[in-house]
Tab-separated table of C-alpha atoms and ligand atoms in Angstrom:
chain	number	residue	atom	x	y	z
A	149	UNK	CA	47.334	82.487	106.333
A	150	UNK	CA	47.615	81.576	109.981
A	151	UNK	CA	48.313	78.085	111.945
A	152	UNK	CA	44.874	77.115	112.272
A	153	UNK	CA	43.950	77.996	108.709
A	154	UNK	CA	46.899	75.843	107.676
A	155	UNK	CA	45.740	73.036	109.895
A	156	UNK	CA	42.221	72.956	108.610
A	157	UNK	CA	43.426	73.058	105.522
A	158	UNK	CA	45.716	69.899	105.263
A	159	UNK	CA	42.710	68.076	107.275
A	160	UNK	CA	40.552	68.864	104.330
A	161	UNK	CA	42.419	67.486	101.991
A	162	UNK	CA	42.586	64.438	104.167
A	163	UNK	CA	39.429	63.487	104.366
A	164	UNK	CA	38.656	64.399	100.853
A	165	UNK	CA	41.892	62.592	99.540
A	166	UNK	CA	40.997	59.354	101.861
A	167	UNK	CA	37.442	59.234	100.735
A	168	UNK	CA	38.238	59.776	97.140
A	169	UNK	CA	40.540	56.537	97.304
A	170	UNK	CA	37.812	54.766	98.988
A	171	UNK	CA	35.266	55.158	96.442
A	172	UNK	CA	37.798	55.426	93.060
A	173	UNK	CA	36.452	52.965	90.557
A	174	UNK	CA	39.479	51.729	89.315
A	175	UNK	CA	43.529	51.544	89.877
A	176	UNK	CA	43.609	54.400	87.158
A	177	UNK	CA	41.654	56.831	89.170
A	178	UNK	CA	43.987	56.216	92.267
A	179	UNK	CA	47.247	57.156	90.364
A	180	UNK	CA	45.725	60.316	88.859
A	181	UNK	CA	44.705	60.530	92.822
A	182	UNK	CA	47.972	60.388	93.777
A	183	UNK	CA	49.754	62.803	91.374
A	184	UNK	CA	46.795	64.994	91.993
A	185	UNK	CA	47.266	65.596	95.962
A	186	UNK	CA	50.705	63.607	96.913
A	187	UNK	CA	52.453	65.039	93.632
A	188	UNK	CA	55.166	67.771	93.061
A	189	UNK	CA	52.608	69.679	91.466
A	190	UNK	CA	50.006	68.541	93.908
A	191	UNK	CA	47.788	69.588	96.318
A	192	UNK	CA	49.523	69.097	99.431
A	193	UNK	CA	52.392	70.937	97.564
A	194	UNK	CA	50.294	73.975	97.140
A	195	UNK	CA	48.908	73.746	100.926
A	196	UNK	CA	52.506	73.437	102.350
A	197	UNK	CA	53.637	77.148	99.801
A	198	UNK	CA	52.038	79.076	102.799
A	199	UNK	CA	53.975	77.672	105.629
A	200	UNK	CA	57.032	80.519	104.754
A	201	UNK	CA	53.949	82.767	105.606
A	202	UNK	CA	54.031	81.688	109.453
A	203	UNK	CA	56.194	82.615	112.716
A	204	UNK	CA	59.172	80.174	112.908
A	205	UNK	CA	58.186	78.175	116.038
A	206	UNK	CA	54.226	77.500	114.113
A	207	UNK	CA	56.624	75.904	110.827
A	208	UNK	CA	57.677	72.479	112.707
A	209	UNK	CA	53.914	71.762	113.786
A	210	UNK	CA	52.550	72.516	110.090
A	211	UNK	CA	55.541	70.022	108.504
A	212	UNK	CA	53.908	67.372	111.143
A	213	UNK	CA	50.602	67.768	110.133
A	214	UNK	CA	51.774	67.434	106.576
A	215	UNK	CA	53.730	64.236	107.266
A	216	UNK	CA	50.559	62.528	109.011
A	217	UNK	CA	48.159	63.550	106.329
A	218	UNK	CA	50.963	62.656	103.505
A	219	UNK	CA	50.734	59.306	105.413
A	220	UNK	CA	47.741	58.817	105.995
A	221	UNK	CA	46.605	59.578	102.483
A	222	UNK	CA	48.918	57.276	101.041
A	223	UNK	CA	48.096	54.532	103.620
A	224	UNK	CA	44.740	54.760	101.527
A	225	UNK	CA	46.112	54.569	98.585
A	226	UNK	CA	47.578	51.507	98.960
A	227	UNK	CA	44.464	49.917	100.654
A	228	UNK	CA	42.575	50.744	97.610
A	229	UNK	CA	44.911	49.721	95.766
A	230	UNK	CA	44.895	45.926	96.624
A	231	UNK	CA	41.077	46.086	96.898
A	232	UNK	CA	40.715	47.208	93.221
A	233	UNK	CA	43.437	44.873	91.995
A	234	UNK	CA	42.468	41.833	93.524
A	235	UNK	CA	38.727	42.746	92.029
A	236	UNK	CA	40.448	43.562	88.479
A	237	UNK	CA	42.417	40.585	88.467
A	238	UNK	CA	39.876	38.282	88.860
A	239	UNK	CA	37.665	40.479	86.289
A	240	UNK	CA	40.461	39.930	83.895
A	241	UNK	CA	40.801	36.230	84.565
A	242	UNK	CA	36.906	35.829	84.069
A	243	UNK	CA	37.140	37.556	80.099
A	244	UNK	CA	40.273	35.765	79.204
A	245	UNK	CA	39.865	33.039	80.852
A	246	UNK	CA	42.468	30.015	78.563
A	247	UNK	CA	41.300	26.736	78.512
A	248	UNK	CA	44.223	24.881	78.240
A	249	UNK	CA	42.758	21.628	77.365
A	250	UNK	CA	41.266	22.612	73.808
A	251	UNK	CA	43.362	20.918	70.916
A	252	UNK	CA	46.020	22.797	68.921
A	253	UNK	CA	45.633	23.521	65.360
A	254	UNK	CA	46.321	21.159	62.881
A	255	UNK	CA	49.887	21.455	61.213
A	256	UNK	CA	49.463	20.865	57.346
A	257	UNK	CA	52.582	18.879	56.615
A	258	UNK	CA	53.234	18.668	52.540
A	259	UNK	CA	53.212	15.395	51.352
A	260	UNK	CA	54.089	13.702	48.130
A	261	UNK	CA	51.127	12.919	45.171
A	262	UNK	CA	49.831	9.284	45.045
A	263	UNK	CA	50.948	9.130	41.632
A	264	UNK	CA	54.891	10.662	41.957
A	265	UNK	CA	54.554	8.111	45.418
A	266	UNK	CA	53.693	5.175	43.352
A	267	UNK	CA	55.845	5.754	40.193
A	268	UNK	CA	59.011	5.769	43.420
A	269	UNK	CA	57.787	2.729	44.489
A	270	UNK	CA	57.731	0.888	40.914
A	271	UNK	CA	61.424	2.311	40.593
A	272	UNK	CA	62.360	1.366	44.077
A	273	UNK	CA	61.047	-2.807	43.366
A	274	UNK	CA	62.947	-2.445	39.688
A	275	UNK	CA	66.037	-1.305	41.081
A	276	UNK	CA	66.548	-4.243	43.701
A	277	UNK	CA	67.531	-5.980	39.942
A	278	UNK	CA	69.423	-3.192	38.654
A	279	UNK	CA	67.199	-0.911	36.550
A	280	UNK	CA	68.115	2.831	36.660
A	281	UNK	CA	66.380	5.567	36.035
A	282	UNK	CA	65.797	7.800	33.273
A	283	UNK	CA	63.820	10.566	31.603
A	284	UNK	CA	62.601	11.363	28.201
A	285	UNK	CA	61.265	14.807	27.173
A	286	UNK	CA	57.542	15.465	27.239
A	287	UNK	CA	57.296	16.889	23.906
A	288	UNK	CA	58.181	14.518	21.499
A	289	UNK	CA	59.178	14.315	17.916
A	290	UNK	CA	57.254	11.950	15.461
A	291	UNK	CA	60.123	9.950	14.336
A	292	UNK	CA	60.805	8.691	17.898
A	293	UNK	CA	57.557	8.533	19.380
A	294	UNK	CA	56.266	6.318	16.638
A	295	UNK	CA	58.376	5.903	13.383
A	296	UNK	CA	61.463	3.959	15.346
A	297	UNK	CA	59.131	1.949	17.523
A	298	UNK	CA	57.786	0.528	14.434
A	299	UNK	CA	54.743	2.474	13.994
A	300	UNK	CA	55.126	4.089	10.579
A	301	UNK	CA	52.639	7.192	9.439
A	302	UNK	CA	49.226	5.932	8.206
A	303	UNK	CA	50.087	2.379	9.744
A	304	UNK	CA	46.742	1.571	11.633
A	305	UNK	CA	48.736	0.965	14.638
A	306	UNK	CA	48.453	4.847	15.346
A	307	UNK	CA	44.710	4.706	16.237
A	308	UNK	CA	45.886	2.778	19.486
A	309	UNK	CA	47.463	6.453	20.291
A	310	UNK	CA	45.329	9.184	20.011
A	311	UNK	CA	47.627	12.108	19.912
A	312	UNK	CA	48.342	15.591	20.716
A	313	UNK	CA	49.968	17.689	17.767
A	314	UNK	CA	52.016	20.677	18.390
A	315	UNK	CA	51.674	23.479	15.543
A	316	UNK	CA	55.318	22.776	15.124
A	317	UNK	CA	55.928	20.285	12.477
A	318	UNK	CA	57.162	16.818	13.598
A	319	UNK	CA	56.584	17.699	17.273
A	320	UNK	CA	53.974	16.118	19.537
A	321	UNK	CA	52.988	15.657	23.363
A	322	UNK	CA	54.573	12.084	23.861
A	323	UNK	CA	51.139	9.342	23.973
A	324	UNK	CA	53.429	6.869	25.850
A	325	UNK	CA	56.864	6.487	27.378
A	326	UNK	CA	58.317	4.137	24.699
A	327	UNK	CA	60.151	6.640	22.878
A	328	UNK	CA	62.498	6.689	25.914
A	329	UNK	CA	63.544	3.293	24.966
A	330	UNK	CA	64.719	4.741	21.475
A	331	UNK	CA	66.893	7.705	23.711
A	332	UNK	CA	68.201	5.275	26.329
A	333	UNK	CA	69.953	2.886	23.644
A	334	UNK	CA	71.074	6.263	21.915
A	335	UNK	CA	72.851	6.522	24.984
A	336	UNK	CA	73.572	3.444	26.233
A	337	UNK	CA	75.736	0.354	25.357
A	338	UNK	CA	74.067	-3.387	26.094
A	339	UNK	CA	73.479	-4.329	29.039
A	340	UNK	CA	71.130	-2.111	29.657
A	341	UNK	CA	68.686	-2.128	32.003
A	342	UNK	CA	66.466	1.200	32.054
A	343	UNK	CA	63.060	2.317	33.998
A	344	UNK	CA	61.271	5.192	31.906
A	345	UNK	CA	59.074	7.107	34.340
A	346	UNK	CA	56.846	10.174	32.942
A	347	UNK	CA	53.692	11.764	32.066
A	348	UNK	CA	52.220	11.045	29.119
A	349	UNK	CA	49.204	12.980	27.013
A	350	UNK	CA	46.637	11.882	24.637
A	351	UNK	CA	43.416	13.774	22.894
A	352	UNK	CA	40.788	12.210	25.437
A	353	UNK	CA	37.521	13.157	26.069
A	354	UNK	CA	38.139	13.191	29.852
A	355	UNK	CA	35.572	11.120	32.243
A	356	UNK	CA	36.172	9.255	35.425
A	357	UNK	CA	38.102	7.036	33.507
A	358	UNK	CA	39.770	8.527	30.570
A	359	UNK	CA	42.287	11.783	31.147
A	360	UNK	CA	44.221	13.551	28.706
A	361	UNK	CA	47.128	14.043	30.673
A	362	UNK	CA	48.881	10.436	32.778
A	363	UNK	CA	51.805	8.695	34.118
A	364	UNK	CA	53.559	5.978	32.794
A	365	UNK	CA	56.727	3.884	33.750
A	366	UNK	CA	58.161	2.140	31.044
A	367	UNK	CA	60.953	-0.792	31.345
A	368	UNK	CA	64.087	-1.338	29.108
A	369	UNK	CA	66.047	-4.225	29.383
A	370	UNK	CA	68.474	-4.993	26.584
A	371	UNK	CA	71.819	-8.000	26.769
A	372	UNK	CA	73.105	-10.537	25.309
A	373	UNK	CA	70.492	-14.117	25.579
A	374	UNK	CA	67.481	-11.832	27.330
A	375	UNK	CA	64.518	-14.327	26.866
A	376	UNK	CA	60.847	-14.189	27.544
A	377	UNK	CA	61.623	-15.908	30.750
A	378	UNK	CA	63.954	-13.050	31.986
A	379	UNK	CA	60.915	-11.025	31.719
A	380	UNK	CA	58.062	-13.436	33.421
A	381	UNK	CA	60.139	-13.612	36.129
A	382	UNK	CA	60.693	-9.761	36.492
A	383	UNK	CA	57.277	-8.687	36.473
A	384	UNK	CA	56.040	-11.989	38.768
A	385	UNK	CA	58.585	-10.225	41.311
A	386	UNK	CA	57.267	-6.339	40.494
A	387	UNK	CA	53.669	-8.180	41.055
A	388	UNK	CA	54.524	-9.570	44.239
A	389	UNK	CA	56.761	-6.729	45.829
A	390	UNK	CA	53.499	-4.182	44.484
A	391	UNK	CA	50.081	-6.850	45.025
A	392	UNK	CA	51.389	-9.138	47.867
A	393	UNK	CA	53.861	-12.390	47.658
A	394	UNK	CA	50.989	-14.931	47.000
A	395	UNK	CA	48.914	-12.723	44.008
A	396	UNK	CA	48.852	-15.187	40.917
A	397	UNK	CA	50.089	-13.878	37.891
A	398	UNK	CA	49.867	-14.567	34.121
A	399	UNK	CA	50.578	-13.933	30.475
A	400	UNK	CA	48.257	-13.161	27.892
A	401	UNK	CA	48.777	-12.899	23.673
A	402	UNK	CA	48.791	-9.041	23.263
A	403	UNK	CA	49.569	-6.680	20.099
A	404	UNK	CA	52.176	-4.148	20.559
A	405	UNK	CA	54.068	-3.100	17.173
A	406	UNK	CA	57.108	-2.568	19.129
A	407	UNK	CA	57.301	-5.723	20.685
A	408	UNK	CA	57.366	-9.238	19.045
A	409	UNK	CA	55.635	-11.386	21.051
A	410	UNK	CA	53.719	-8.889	22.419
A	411	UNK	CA	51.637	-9.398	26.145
A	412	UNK	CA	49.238	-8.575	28.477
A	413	UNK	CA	50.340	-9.040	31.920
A	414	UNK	CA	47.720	-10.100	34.525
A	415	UNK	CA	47.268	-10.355	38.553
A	416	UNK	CA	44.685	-12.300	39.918
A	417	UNK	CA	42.106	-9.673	40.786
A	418	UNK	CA	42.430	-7.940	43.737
A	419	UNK	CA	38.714	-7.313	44.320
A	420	UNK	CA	37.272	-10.716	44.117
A	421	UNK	CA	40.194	-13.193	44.108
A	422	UNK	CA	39.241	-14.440	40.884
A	423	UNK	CA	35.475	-14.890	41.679
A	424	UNK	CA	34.750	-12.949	38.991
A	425	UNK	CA	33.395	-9.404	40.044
A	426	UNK	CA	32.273	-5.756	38.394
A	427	UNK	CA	35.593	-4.798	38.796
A	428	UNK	CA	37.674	-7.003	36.816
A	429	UNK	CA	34.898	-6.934	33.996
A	430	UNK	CA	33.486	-10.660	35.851
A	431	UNK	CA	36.967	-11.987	33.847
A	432	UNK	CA	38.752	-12.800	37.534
A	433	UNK	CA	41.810	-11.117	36.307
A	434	UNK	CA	43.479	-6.999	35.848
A	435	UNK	CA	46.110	-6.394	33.125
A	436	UNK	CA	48.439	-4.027	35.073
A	437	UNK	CA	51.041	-3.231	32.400
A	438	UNK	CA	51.366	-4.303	28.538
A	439	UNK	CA	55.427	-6.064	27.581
A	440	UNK	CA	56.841	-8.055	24.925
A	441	UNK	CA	60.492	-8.826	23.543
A	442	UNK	CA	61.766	-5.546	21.632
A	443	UNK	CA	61.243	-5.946	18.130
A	444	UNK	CA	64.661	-5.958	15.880
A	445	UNK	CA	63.405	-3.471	13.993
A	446	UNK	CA	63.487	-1.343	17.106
A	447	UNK	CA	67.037	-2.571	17.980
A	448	UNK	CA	67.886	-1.479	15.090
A	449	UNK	CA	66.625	2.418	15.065
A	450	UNK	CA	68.215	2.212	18.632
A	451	UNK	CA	71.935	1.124	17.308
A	452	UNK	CA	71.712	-2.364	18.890
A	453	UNK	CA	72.275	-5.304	16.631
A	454	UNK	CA	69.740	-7.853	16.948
A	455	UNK	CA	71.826	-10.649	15.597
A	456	UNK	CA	73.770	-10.076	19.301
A	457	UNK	CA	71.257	-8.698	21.338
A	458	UNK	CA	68.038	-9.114	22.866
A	459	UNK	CA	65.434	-7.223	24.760
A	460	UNK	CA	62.462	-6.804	26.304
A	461	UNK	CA	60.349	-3.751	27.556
A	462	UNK	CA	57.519	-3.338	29.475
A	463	UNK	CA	55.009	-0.361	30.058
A	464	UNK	CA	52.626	0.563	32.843
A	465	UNK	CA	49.907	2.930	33.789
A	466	UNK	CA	50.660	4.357	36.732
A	467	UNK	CA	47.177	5.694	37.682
A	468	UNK	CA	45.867	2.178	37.274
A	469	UNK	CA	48.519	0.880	39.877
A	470	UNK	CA	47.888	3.357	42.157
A	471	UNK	CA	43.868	2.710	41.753
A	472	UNK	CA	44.232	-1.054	42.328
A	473	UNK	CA	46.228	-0.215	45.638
A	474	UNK	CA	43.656	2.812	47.183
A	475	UNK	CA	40.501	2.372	45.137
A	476	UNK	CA	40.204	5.511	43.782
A	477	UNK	CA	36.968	5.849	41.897
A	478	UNK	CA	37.450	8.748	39.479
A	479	UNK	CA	40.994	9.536	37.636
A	480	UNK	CA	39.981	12.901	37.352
A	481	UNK	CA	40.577	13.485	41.546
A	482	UNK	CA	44.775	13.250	40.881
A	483	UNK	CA	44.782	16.597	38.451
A	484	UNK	CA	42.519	18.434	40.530
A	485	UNK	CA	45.030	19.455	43.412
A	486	UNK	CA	42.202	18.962	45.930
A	487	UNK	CA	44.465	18.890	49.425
A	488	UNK	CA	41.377	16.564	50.947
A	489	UNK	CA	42.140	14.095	48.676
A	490	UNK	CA	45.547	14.693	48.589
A	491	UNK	CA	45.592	14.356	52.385
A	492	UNK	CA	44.516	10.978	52.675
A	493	UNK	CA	47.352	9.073	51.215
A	494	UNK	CA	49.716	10.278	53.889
B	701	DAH	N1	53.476	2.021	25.165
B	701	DAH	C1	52.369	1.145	25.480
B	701	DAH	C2	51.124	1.994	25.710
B	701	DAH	O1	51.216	3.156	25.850
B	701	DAH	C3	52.677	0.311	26.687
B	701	DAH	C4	53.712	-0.710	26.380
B	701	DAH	C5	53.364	-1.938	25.924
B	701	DAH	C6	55.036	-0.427	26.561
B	701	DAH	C7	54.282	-2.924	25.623
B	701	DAH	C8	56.010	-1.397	26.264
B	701	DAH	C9	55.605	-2.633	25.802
B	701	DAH	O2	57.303	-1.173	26.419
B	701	DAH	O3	56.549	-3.600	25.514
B	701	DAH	O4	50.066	1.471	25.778
């Protein structure tokens, strides 16, 4: 291989290096360009192996050729370069193009069930005057759940309950919280002043407004001189921390064998302000909770003399609170763990 061979040579590979970077389609096909010709393996590599082939003073003129094209070559390289980037860039911004103004996702934040949120607000009014609470066990023995609140077997009483036997004998899903009354003065010396709150069952042909399984929160409140006053004044206060300071209130005759007198305890209803609509059965008033002074037989099964002592208790739906607060059409919507429903008591 002589000089000029040489020559034309590395001005071949010039032209077809520059025009190759001119037309590559993309920055890919320029760096295989470049470790194609400009490489250790490359093409110019292989051109300049013949130069030991020359005469000495030919060498020098060969390695400036080289240098020019090596130049040259990447000159267009880099040209292409920043054409094809520039173009790829703004391809890339067109596809993923982030618009920065479109709303996040929604967090789902946990939040506590109506009826666990109500039952801690009935506790939280009833322990501004001292009640504490407790808890009774869900499955129940006879004896306690009806014998010792005066309800003896075969008394017609039972028919107000209708209940849940286990196959165990004596045992039964609780149909109320009053047994806890019968555990808290096992427990407890006078004064006593105990909140009950707990879910309750009963055999119910469920609908929109019967369920088998419920809350209730029960109130115990057992010293010395504890009158039927005590408790009127109690439950105006639970009306008016719960229904608003102004809701009238009232007393009704009830039956409750556990209690003796036994009542119904009434707001003005919250619907129609006592004009008498659908929703208060056109009577102008709601019962929200049933109460009476605790029966001395009752005392009694509980320890408590009732030539010293007194008491009163008081029970309450909790479901039916709740309803009269949000309106909630169909009982059936608080077992059903739907999270849209769920969600809109927060
Ligand atoms: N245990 C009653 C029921 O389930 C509610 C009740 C009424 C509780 C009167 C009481 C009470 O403590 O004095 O319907």
């Amino acid at each position: 291989m002589d000089l000029a061979q040489l020559t034309r040579n590395l001005e071949a590979l010039r032209a077809r290096a520059v025009g190759a970077a001119a037309a590559a389609p993309d920055t890919a096909a320029l760096d295989a360009l470049e470790v194609g010709v400009l490489g250790k393996k490359g093409d110019l590599t292989a051109i300049l192996r013949g130069i030991g082939a020359l005469p000495a003073e030919d060498r020098p003129k060969v390695g400036a050729i080289a240098n020019e094209v090596r130049t040259a070559v990447e000159a267009a390289l880099h040209e292409a370069r920043s054409g094809l980037g520039g173009a790829e860039l703004a391809a890339r911004l067109a596809t993923e193009a982030l618009d920065v103004t479109t709303p996040g996702r929604p967090i789902r934040r946990g939040s506590l069930h109506p009826i666990i949120e109500t039952a801690r607000e009935i506790a939280e009014v009833f322990a501004q005057f001292g009640f504490v609470v407790y808890e009774g066990p869900e499955i129940e023995d006879d004896r306690t759940n009806f014998q010792m609140l005066n309800i003896p077997p075969d008394h017609p009483a039972r028919d107000l309950w209708d209940t849940l036997y286990l196959d165990v004998e004596g045992l039964l899903l609780r149909t109320h919280t009053s047994p806890g009354q019968i555990r808290v003065m096992h427990e407890e010396r006078p004064p006593i002043r105990a909140l009950l709150p707990g879910r309750c069952f009963r055999y119910e042909a469920v609908d929109a407004s019967h369920a088998s399984e419920f809350f209730q929160v029960e109130g115990l409140m057992v010293d010395e001189g504890t009158s039927m006053a005590d408790l009127k004044g109690l439950l105006d206060q639970f009306a008016h921390a719960m229904f608003g300071a102004h809701r009238p209130t009232r007393f009704r005759p009830g039956y409750y064998p556990f209690t003796e007198p036994s009542v119904a305890f009434d707001i003005l209803c919250v619907i129609c302000d006592g004009e008498k609509c659908p929703a208060c059965s056109r009577t102008g008033w709601m019962t929200i909770l049933g109460a009476g002074m605790v029966h001395p037989v009752v005392l009694r099964y509980g320890g408590i003399d009732p030539e010293r002592y007194q008491g009163f208790a008081f029970g309450m739906g909790v479901e039916r609170i709740a309803n009269l607060r949000h309106q909630v059409a169909d009982l059936r919507l608080y077992m059903e763990d739907d999270l849209r429903f769920l969600g809109a008591f927060r």
